[in-house]
Amino acid sequence: MATSVFLLFLPLIFFSSSSSSTVDRSSRASSLSVEHADDVLTSRNGIFSAGFFPVGDNAYCFAVWFSEPDSEGNRTIVWMANRDQPVNGRKSELSVLKSGNVIITDAGRFTVWSTDTVSESPQLLTKDMKLVSSRSQWNFSSGFYKLYFGDDNVLRLQYGGPHISGYWPKPWLMSWEAGRSIYNSSRIAFLDPWGYFSSSDNFNFTSADYGERVQRRLKLDYDGNIRLYSRNHRMEKWTVSWQAMSEPCMIHGTCGPNSICSHVPHSGRKCSCLQGFKIRDRTDWSLGCVPEFNLTCTTNETGFLKLSHVEFYGSDFGFFPNYTIGIV
Ligand SMILES: *[C@@H]1O[C@H](CO)[C@@H](O)[C@H](O)[C@H]1NC(C)=O
Ligand SMILES: *[C@@H]1O[C@H](CO)[C@@H](O)[C@H](O)[C@H]1NC(C)=O
Ligand SMILES: *[C@@H]1O[C@H](CO)[C@@H](O)[C@H](O)[C@H]1NC(C)=O
Ligand SMILES: *[C@@H]1O[C@H](CO)[C@@H](O)[C@H](O)[C@H]1NC(C)=O
Ligand SMILES: *[C@@H]1O[C@H](CO)[C@@H](O)[C@H](O)[C@H]1NC(C)=O
Ligand SMILES: *[C@@H]1O[C@H](CO)[C@@H](O)[C@H](O)[C@H]1NC(C)=O
Ligand SMILES: *[C@@H]1O[C@H](CO)[C@@H](O)[C@H](O)[C@H]1NC(C)=O
């Protein structure tokens, strides 16, 4: 019974592996306890494991990960159930109810997550699913970025920080100029085991290492880029074989509010604060900068500041390529 439920949430549509991935219950018990580290489900082919994963002090999330650790011995998380509501390290459980519903209860008291399934038949993936980035490399809570099919059937990346804005495909292009089709409403995307990705809006790509690999995964990283990772051997380091954005500064919100993102060869980008602002949190640029002044409503103390060689990407008043500015 649990099989269909886990399969449903496991790979989403963007995950592929050379072999099929049915999930089998390792024990006959109808619940898993956070207190038993060996309460882990393993898929029949051994590739995936699921169980409670520590995300902080006495905080656990029910997650699915690759059974084989990476070269540093860390687990590669594929999916998390209660990412925004971790449970207590004692008495929390994942239970499969007779109705088919799967629930996670915090410290044996209230339900923090459920599949809302009411029968044993598997649910289908819906068009309304979205992929949401993590908050940071080590914080798996919902982050600022999402990958989803828009109302116009186009697969998009969107920043949802203090302001909401799309940055992929390029915001100033019409869908057809970006090579996307708005006419196929099936809203399906898939990655095949060899590294070919195809989406119903006509977007497609082939990974740099196209061909046989042991494992591949497509991930919306916390920095707002989608990357395809692959590894040849299970204990190997994951390498990037494709990414959506080659220039990090084109990712909206990457340096947070009131900041400037500058291109830097090799390392990618450099963040700095606008004049009169200071960084909010030195360890996290995505929070941006805060004013060092107190905003007043006195007209003689406010005005506009001219910034050279800077663009407000995606929010231009106008875009004039190869344009001669008239000399007045
Ligand atoms: C492995 O995970 C720990 C935290 O769980 C982290 O501190 C460490 O940097 C990770 N190692 C690598 C190489 O990512
Ligand atoms: C992770 O990020 C969320 C959202 O910003 C925050 O509420 C939470 O405290 C963070 N968790 C840790 C362990 O830092
Ligand atoms: C829509 O996209 C899907 C997936 O790419 C494809 O199988 C289907 O044939 C497309 N439909 C039309 C009408 O083009
Ligand atoms: C893949 O993308 C290219 C460029 O947009 C397009 O010409 C081609 O038709 C696409 N292929 C498929 C199978 O959709
Ligand atoms: C802003 O206002 C606060 C409280 O009134 C004051 O303590 C602070 O010194 C002011 N800062 C500046 C830069 O004027
Ligand atoms: C702005 O005007 C107020 C009142 O007219 C005056 O007290 C203040 O000094 C002026 N500030 C500046 C920066 O000129
Ligand atoms: C820019 O416009 C001029 C005049 O319209 C044209 O001769 C030139 O080829 C254009 N340059 C580019 C790079 O498009």
Short mmCIF file of C-alpha atoms and ligand atoms in Angstrom, two decimals:
data_model
loop_
_atom_site.label_atom_id
_atom_site.label_comp_id
_atom_site.label_asym_id
_atom_site.label_seq_id
_atom_site.Cartn_x
_atom_site.Cartn_y
_atom_site.Cartn_z
CA MET A 1 0.00 0.00 0.00
CA ALA A 2 2.76 2.45 0.87
CA THR A 3 4.37 1.78 -2.47
CA SER A 4 2.17 4.00 -4.57
CA VAL A 5 2.23 6.79 -2.05
CA PHE A 6 5.97 7.10 -1.92
CA LEU A 7 6.35 6.69 -5.63
CA LEU A 8 3.99 9.55 -6.14
CA PHE A 9 6.12 12.00 -4.23
CA LEU A 10 9.51 10.54 -4.81
CA PRO A 11 11.00 11.61 -8.10
CA LEU A 12 8.51 14.32 -9.06
CA ILE A 13 8.74 14.65 -12.78
CA PHE A 14 12.32 15.77 -12.89
CA PHE A 15 14.17 12.86 -11.50
CA SER A 16 15.54 9.93 -13.40
CA SER A 17 17.63 6.92 -12.67
CA SER A 18 18.73 4.07 -14.88
CA SER A 19 16.57 1.61 -13.08
CA SER A 20 13.00 1.66 -11.94
CA SER A 21 12.28 2.86 -8.45
CA THR A 22 9.53 1.10 -6.61
CA VAL A 23 9.55 1.48 -2.88
CA ASP A 24 9.11 -1.40 -0.59
CA ARG A 25 8.42 -1.32 3.11
CA SER A 26 11.33 -2.76 5.02
CA SER A 27 9.22 -3.68 7.99
CA ARG A 28 5.64 -4.72 8.44
CA ALA A 29 4.95 -2.10 11.07
CA SER A 30 2.46 0.57 10.14
CA SER A 31 4.57 3.38 11.49
CA LEU A 32 8.15 4.63 11.59
CA SER A 33 9.53 6.28 14.69
CA VAL A 34 11.89 9.23 14.77
CA GLU A 35 13.61 7.62 17.75
CA HIS A 36 14.79 4.55 15.84
CA ALA A 37 17.62 5.49 13.49
CA ASP A 38 17.23 2.15 11.67
CA ASP A 39 13.56 2.79 10.89
CA VAL A 40 14.41 3.35 7.25
CA LEU A 41 12.56 2.29 4.11
CA THR A 42 14.68 1.16 1.19
CA SER A 43 13.53 0.96 -2.41
CA ARG A 44 13.50 -2.48 -3.99
CA ASN A 45 16.49 -1.64 -6.22
CA GLY A 46 18.34 -0.20 -3.22
CA ILE A 47 18.86 3.24 -4.79
CA PHE A 48 16.62 5.25 -2.45
CA SER A 49 16.06 5.31 1.26
CA ALA A 50 13.48 7.15 3.32
CA GLY A 51 13.28 8.02 6.96
CA PHE A 52 13.60 10.81 9.49
CA PHE A 53 16.52 13.11 8.67
CA PRO A 54 17.99 15.57 11.21
CA VAL A 55 17.77 19.21 10.04
CA GLY A 56 18.70 20.99 13.26
CA ASP A 57 18.83 20.60 17.02
CA ASN A 58 16.11 18.11 17.87
CA ALA A 59 14.43 18.82 14.51
CA TYR A 60 13.66 16.11 11.96
CA CYS A 61 12.06 15.93 8.53
CA PHE A 62 10.81 12.85 6.76
CA ALA A 63 12.98 12.63 3.65
CA VAL A 64 13.97 10.49 0.71
CA TRP A 65 17.69 10.28 -0.11
CA PHE A 66 20.11 8.33 -2.25
CA SER A 67 21.14 5.29 -0.23
CA GLU A 68 24.77 5.64 -1.24
CA PRO A 69 26.44 8.68 0.35
CA ASP A 70 28.50 11.10 -1.76
CA SER A 71 32.30 11.25 -1.75
CA GLU A 72 32.24 13.32 1.49
CA GLY A 73 29.98 10.82 3.17
CA ASN A 74 26.93 13.12 3.10
CA ARG A 75 23.45 12.03 2.10
CA THR A 76 21.95 13.54 -1.06
CA ILE A 77 18.37 14.50 -0.26
CA VAL A 78 15.84 14.04 -3.06
CA TRP A 79 12.67 15.15 -1.35
CA MET A 80 11.27 16.17 2.04
CA ALA A 81 7.75 15.91 3.36
CA ASN A 82 7.53 18.44 6.20
CA ARG A 83 10.40 20.74 5.21
CA ASP A 84 8.78 23.82 6.72
CA GLN A 85 7.59 22.06 9.86
CA PRO A 86 10.28 19.78 11.29
CA VAL A 87 9.19 17.48 14.07
CA ASN A 88 10.53 16.77 17.54
CA GLY A 89 13.21 14.12 18.00
CA ARG A 90 11.04 12.19 20.44
CA LYS A 91 7.73 10.43 19.88
CA SER A 92 7.28 11.74 16.34
CA GLU A 93 6.10 9.20 13.79
CA LEU A 94 5.20 8.56 10.20
CA SER A 95 2.14 6.33 10.02
CA VAL A 96 0.20 4.65 7.27
CA LEU A 97 -3.47 4.63 8.21
CA LYS A 98 -5.97 1.99 7.16
CA SER A 99 -7.66 4.57 4.94
CA GLY A 100 -4.46 4.85 2.88
CA ASN A 101 -3.60 8.25 4.27
CA VAL A 102 0.03 8.71 5.32
CA ILE A 103 0.59 11.15 8.16
CA ILE A 104 3.46 12.60 10.19
CA THR A 105 2.70 13.41 13.79
CA ASP A 106 4.85 15.68 15.93
CA ALA A 107 5.75 14.24 19.31
CA GLY A 108 2.69 12.01 19.08
CA ARG A 109 0.31 14.94 19.21
CA PHE A 110 -0.69 16.78 16.07
CA THR A 111 -0.39 16.05 12.38
CA VAL A 112 2.15 18.23 10.60
CA TRP A 113 1.87 16.63 7.18
CA SER A 114 -0.35 14.16 5.35
CA THR A 115 -0.82 12.83 1.85
CA ASP A 116 -4.60 13.18 2.12
CA THR A 117 -4.94 9.94 0.19
CA VAL A 118 -8.17 8.16 0.87
CA SER A 119 -7.71 5.02 -1.18
CA GLU A 120 -4.98 2.65 -2.22
CA SER A 121 -4.96 3.82 -5.83
CA PRO A 122 -2.03 6.09 -6.76
CA GLN A 123 -2.68 9.77 -7.39
CA LEU A 124 -1.39 11.28 -10.62
CA LEU A 125 1.07 14.14 -10.78
CA THR A 126 -0.83 17.30 -11.41
CA LYS A 127 -0.06 20.24 -13.62
CA ASP A 128 -0.11 22.43 -10.57
CA MET A 129 3.00 20.93 -9.00
CA LYS A 130 5.98 23.15 -8.48
CA LEU A 131 9.58 22.63 -7.47
CA VAL A 132 10.68 24.92 -4.61
CA SER A 133 14.32 25.62 -3.74
CA SER A 134 15.83 25.23 -0.28
CA ARG A 135 16.53 28.30 1.84
CA SER A 136 20.28 27.64 1.86
CA GLN A 137 22.73 24.81 1.42
CA TRP A 138 22.06 23.46 4.90
CA ASN A 139 18.59 24.81 5.54
CA PHE A 140 16.02 22.68 3.72
CA SER A 141 13.06 24.97 4.47
CA SER A 142 11.25 26.45 1.48
CA GLY A 143 13.44 29.06 -0.18
CA PHE A 144 12.87 31.98 -2.53
CA TYR A 145 12.74 30.24 -5.90
CA LYS A 146 10.28 28.06 -7.77
CA LEU A 147 10.09 26.19 -11.05
CA TYR A 148 6.57 25.79 -12.39
CA PHE A 149 4.37 25.89 -15.47
CA GLY A 150 2.79 29.33 -15.79
CA ASP A 151 -0.79 30.02 -16.83
CA ASP A 152 0.53 30.36 -20.37
CA ASN A 153 1.88 26.75 -20.32
CA VAL A 154 5.49 27.95 -20.22
CA LEU A 155 7.99 26.39 -17.81
CA ARG A 156 9.39 29.25 -15.70
CA LEU A 157 11.69 30.20 -12.88
CA GLN A 158 10.46 32.79 -10.43
CA TYR A 159 11.94 34.67 -7.49
CA GLY A 160 9.48 35.15 -4.64
CA GLY A 161 11.36 37.24 -2.10
CA PRO A 162 10.11 40.69 -1.09
CA HIS A 163 9.17 41.17 -4.74
CA ILE A 164 7.96 38.52 -7.16
CA SER A 165 9.63 38.37 -10.53
CA GLY A 166 10.34 35.87 -13.26
CA TYR A 167 13.83 35.63 -14.76
CA TRP A 168 13.77 32.48 -16.90
CA PRO A 169 13.04 32.52 -19.78
CA LYS A 170 14.41 36.05 -20.22
CA PRO A 171 11.66 38.39 -19.00
CA TRP A 172 11.82 40.80 -21.95
CA LEU A 173 11.30 38.09 -24.55
CA MET A 174 7.95 36.96 -25.85
CA SER A 175 7.49 33.21 -25.27
CA TRP A 176 8.01 32.42 -28.93
CA GLU A 177 11.16 34.57 -29.06
CA ALA A 178 12.54 32.39 -26.25
CA GLY A 179 11.72 29.28 -28.28
CA ARG A 180 8.76 28.37 -26.06
CA SER A 181 5.32 27.30 -27.16
CA ILE A 182 2.18 28.37 -25.30
CA TYR A 183 -0.12 26.00 -27.15
CA ASN A 184 0.50 22.67 -25.44
CA SER A 185 -1.52 22.60 -22.26
CA SER A 186 -0.35 19.15 -21.13
CA ARG A 187 2.38 20.86 -19.01
CA ILE A 188 4.66 17.89 -18.79
CA ALA A 189 8.42 17.80 -18.49
CA PHE A 190 10.72 14.83 -18.17
CA LEU A 191 14.37 13.92 -17.91
CA ASP A 192 15.41 10.64 -19.45
CA PRO A 193 18.16 8.41 -17.96
CA TRP A 194 20.68 9.50 -20.61
CA GLY A 195 20.39 13.20 -19.86
CA TYR A 196 17.84 14.52 -22.35
CA PHE A 197 15.27 16.89 -20.89
CA SER A 198 12.11 17.83 -22.71
CA SER A 199 9.16 19.97 -21.74
CA SER A 200 5.75 20.37 -23.39
CA ASP A 201 6.44 24.08 -24.06
CA ASN A 202 9.14 22.97 -26.52
CA PHE A 203 12.06 23.68 -24.19
CA ASN A 204 14.68 20.95 -24.33
CA PHE A 205 18.34 20.34 -23.61
CA THR A 206 20.90 17.56 -23.72
CA SER A 207 23.39 17.24 -20.87
CA ALA A 208 27.10 17.74 -21.48
CA ASP A 209 27.77 14.11 -20.55
CA TYR A 210 24.87 12.61 -22.49
CA GLY A 211 24.88 8.82 -22.29
CA GLU A 212 25.01 6.11 -19.69
CA ARG A 213 25.52 7.34 -16.12
CA VAL A 214 24.59 5.67 -12.89
CA GLN A 215 22.52 8.52 -11.53
CA ARG A 216 21.22 11.91 -12.56
CA ARG A 217 19.12 14.49 -10.76
CA LEU A 218 17.76 17.86 -11.78
CA LYS A 219 17.59 20.29 -8.90
CA LEU A 220 16.42 23.85 -8.33
CA ASP A 221 19.28 24.99 -6.12
CA TYR A 222 18.91 27.48 -3.27
CA ASP A 223 20.69 30.10 -5.42
CA GLY A 224 17.89 30.07 -8.00
CA ASN A 225 19.67 28.10 -10.72
CA ILE A 226 18.46 24.75 -12.01
CA ARG A 227 21.29 22.28 -12.41
CA LEU A 228 21.52 18.77 -13.72
CA TYR A 229 23.89 16.67 -11.62
CA SER A 230 25.27 13.28 -12.50
CA ARG A 231 27.63 10.72 -11.06
CA ASN A 232 29.28 7.66 -12.57
CA HIS A 233 29.88 5.71 -9.44
CA ARG A 234 27.61 5.85 -6.48
CA MET A 235 30.15 7.18 -4.02
CA GLU A 236 31.44 9.78 -6.46
CA LYS A 237 31.08 13.55 -6.24
CA TRP A 238 28.10 14.92 -8.15
CA THR A 239 29.16 16.96 -11.18
CA VAL A 240 27.10 19.59 -12.98
CA SER A 241 26.31 18.57 -16.55
CA TRP A 242 23.86 21.37 -17.37
CA GLN A 243 22.57 24.59 -15.79
CA ALA A 244 19.88 27.05 -16.81
CA MET A 245 21.66 30.30 -15.99
CA SER A 246 25.30 30.83 -16.98
CA GLU A 247 25.46 34.31 -15.42
CA PRO A 248 24.50 34.28 -11.73
CA CYS A 249 23.64 38.00 -11.71
CA MET A 250 20.77 37.29 -14.08
CA ILE A 251 19.05 35.38 -11.27
CA HIS A 252 16.66 37.76 -9.56
CA GLY A 253 17.19 38.36 -5.87
CA THR A 254 20.58 36.66 -5.82
CA CYS A 255 22.13 39.48 -3.75
CA GLY A 256 18.91 40.42 -1.98
CA PRO A 257 17.17 43.82 -1.84
CA ASN A 258 19.09 47.14 -2.10
CA SER A 259 22.21 45.53 -3.51
CA ILE A 260 24.24 45.36 -6.72
CA CYS A 261 25.40 42.12 -8.30
CA SER A 262 28.62 42.31 -10.35
CA HIS A 263 30.00 39.74 -12.73
CA VAL A 264 33.32 38.32 -11.66
CA PRO A 265 35.23 35.91 -13.89
CA HIS A 266 35.60 32.38 -12.46
CA SER A 267 33.94 32.89 -9.08
CA GLY A 268 30.74 34.06 -10.77
CA ARG A 269 29.41 37.03 -8.90
CA LYS A 270 30.15 39.64 -6.26
CA CYS A 271 27.46 41.30 -4.16
CA SER A 272 27.71 44.80 -2.73
CA CYS A 273 25.36 47.26 -1.09
CA LEU A 274 24.01 50.40 -2.71
CA GLN A 275 25.44 53.67 -1.43
CA GLY A 276 23.96 54.44 1.99
CA PHE A 277 23.01 50.81 2.72
CA LYS A 278 24.72 48.09 4.76
CA ILE A 279 24.56 44.31 4.62
CA ARG A 280 21.85 42.76 6.76
CA ASP A 281 23.53 39.41 7.49
CA ARG A 282 27.18 38.78 6.56
CA THR A 283 26.56 35.06 6.16
CA ASP A 284 23.56 35.41 3.86
CA TRP A 285 23.51 37.79 0.90
CA SER A 286 19.99 36.77 -0.08
CA LEU A 287 18.73 39.02 2.75
CA GLY A 288 20.32 42.00 1.01
CA CYS A 289 21.07 45.40 2.52
CA VAL A 290 19.30 47.77 4.89
CA PRO A 291 19.42 51.58 4.90
CA GLU A 292 21.97 53.29 7.16
CA PHE A 293 19.78 56.39 7.20
CA ASN A 294 16.34 57.15 8.54
CA LEU A 295 13.97 57.83 5.71
CA THR A 296 12.40 61.25 6.05
CA CYS A 297 9.56 62.81 4.19
CA THR A 298 11.36 66.16 3.93
CA THR A 299 11.52 66.87 0.22
CA ASN A 300 14.84 68.66 0.37
CA GLU A 301 16.50 65.51 1.76
CA THR A 302 15.32 62.97 -0.80
CA GLY A 303 16.15 62.60 -4.45
CA PHE A 304 17.45 60.29 -7.15
CA LEU A 305 20.90 58.79 -7.34
CA LYS A 306 22.42 58.03 -10.72
CA LEU A 307 24.09 54.62 -10.97
CA SER A 308 26.33 54.05 -13.99
CA HIS A 309 26.83 50.68 -15.69
CA VAL A 310 23.94 49.18 -13.77
CA GLU A 311 20.73 47.71 -15.07
CA PHE A 312 17.53 46.84 -13.31
CA TYR A 313 17.36 43.51 -15.08
CA GLY A 314 13.89 42.58 -16.24
CA SER A 315 12.38 45.88 -15.11
CA ASP A 316 13.76 48.22 -17.74
CA PHE A 317 11.70 51.25 -18.68
CA GLY A 318 12.72 50.54 -22.26
CA PHE A 319 15.18 48.34 -24.12
CA PHE A 320 16.93 49.97 -27.08
CA PRO A 321 19.59 47.82 -28.74
CA ASN A 322 21.92 49.58 -31.19
CA TYR A 323 20.37 52.94 -30.52
CA THR A 324 21.93 56.33 -31.11
CA ILE A 325 21.24 58.70 -28.25
CA GLY A 326 20.46 62.11 -29.69
CA ILE A 327 22.79 64.89 -28.53
CA VAL A 328 20.78 67.83 -27.29
C1 LIG B 1 28.54 17.37 5.01
O1 LIG B 1 27.48 17.78 5.86
C2 LIG B 1 27.84 18.61 6.96
C3 LIG B 1 26.59 18.99 7.70
O2 LIG B 1 25.73 17.94 7.84
C4 LIG B 1 28.52 19.87 6.48
O3 LIG B 1 28.95 20.63 7.57
C5 LIG B 1 29.67 19.51 5.58
O4 LIG B 1 30.21 20.71 5.05
C6 LIG B 1 29.22 18.61 4.47
N1 LIG B 1 30.35 18.27 3.64
C7 LIG B 1 30.43 18.65 2.39
C8 LIG B 1 31.71 18.36 1.71
O5 LIG B 1 29.51 19.18 1.78
C1 LIG B 2 15.76 27.90 7.99
O1 LIG B 2 15.13 28.95 7.32
C2 LIG B 2 13.86 29.27 7.82
C3 LIG B 2 13.23 30.29 6.87
O2 LIG B 2 14.05 31.39 6.66
C4 LIG B 2 14.00 29.78 9.25
O3 LIG B 2 12.73 30.10 9.78
C5 LIG B 2 14.65 28.67 10.08
O4 LIG B 2 14.89 29.15 11.38
C6 LIG B 2 15.96 28.23 9.47
N1 LIG B 2 16.44 27.06 10.17
C7 LIG B 2 17.66 26.98 10.66
C8 LIG B 2 18.01 25.68 11.32
O5 LIG B 2 18.47 27.90 10.57
C1 LIG B 3 2.33 18.19 -25.89
O1 LIG B 3 3.54 17.82 -25.22
C2 LIG B 3 3.62 16.44 -24.92
C3 LIG B 3 4.89 16.24 -24.11
O2 LIG B 3 6.00 16.83 -24.73
C4 LIG B 3 3.60 15.63 -26.21
O3 LIG B 3 3.66 14.26 -25.92
C5 LIG B 3 2.31 15.94 -26.97
O4 LIG B 3 2.33 15.28 -28.21
C6 LIG B 3 2.18 17.44 -27.18
N1 LIG B 3 0.89 17.74 -27.76
C7 LIG B 3 0.74 18.44 -28.89
C8 LIG B 3 -0.66 18.68 -29.33
O5 LIG B 3 1.72 18.87 -29.51
C1 LIG B 4 14.29 21.56 -28.96
O1 LIG B 4 14.54 22.96 -28.93
C2 LIG B 4 14.86 23.50 -30.21
C3 LIG B 4 15.24 24.96 -29.99
O2 LIG B 4 14.23 25.66 -29.33
C4 LIG B 4 13.66 23.34 -31.13
O3 LIG B 4 13.99 23.85 -32.42
C5 LIG B 4 13.30 21.87 -31.23
O4 LIG B 4 12.10 21.74 -31.99
C6 LIG B 4 13.09 21.27 -29.86
N1 LIG B 4 12.92 19.84 -29.99
C7 LIG B 4 11.84 19.21 -29.55
C8 LIG B 4 11.84 17.74 -29.73
O5 LIG B 4 10.92 19.80 -29.00
C1 LIG B 5 17.63 56.89 13.17
O1 LIG B 5 16.64 57.00 14.19
C2 LIG B 5 16.98 56.34 15.38
C3 LIG B 5 15.81 56.45 16.35
O2 LIG B 5 15.16 57.68 16.24
C4 LIG B 5 18.26 56.94 15.96
O3 LIG B 5 18.61 56.28 17.15
C5 LIG B 5 19.37 56.81 14.95
O4 LIG B 5 20.56 57.45 15.43
C6 LIG B 5 18.98 57.45 13.62
N1 LIG B 5 20.00 57.14 12.62
C7 LIG B 5 20.51 58.03 11.81
C8 LIG B 5 21.57 57.56 10.86
O5 LIG B 5 20.15 59.20 11.81
C1 LIG B 6 15.77 70.76 4.71
O1 LIG B 6 14.81 71.72 5.12
C2 LIG B 6 14.67 71.87 6.54
C3 LIG B 6 13.54 72.81 6.83
O2 LIG B 6 13.27 73.64 5.77
C4 LIG B 6 16.01 72.37 7.10
O3 LIG B 6 15.92 72.48 8.51
C5 LIG B 6 17.11 71.37 6.75
O4 LIG B 6 18.37 71.83 7.18
C6 LIG B 6 17.15 71.11 5.25
N1 LIG B 6 18.07 70.02 5.00
C7 LIG B 6 19.02 70.05 4.07
C8 LIG B 6 19.87 68.82 3.92
O5 LIG B 6 19.19 71.02 3.35
C1 LIG B 7 23.38 49.24 -35.86
O1 LIG B 7 22.58 50.07 -36.71
C2 LIG B 7 23.27 50.58 -37.83
C3 LIG B 7 22.38 51.58 -38.52
O2 LIG B 7 21.02 51.24 -38.42
C4 LIG B 7 23.68 49.43 -38.74
O3 LIG B 7 24.39 49.92 -39.86
C5 LIG B 7 24.59 48.50 -37.94
O4 LIG B 7 24.89 47.36 -38.72
C6 LIG B 7 23.88 48.04 -36.66
N1 LIG B 7 24.82 47.29 -35.85
C7 LIG B 7 24.50 46.14 -35.27
C8 LIG B 7 25.57 45.51 -34.44
O5 LIG B 7 23.40 45.65 -35.39
#
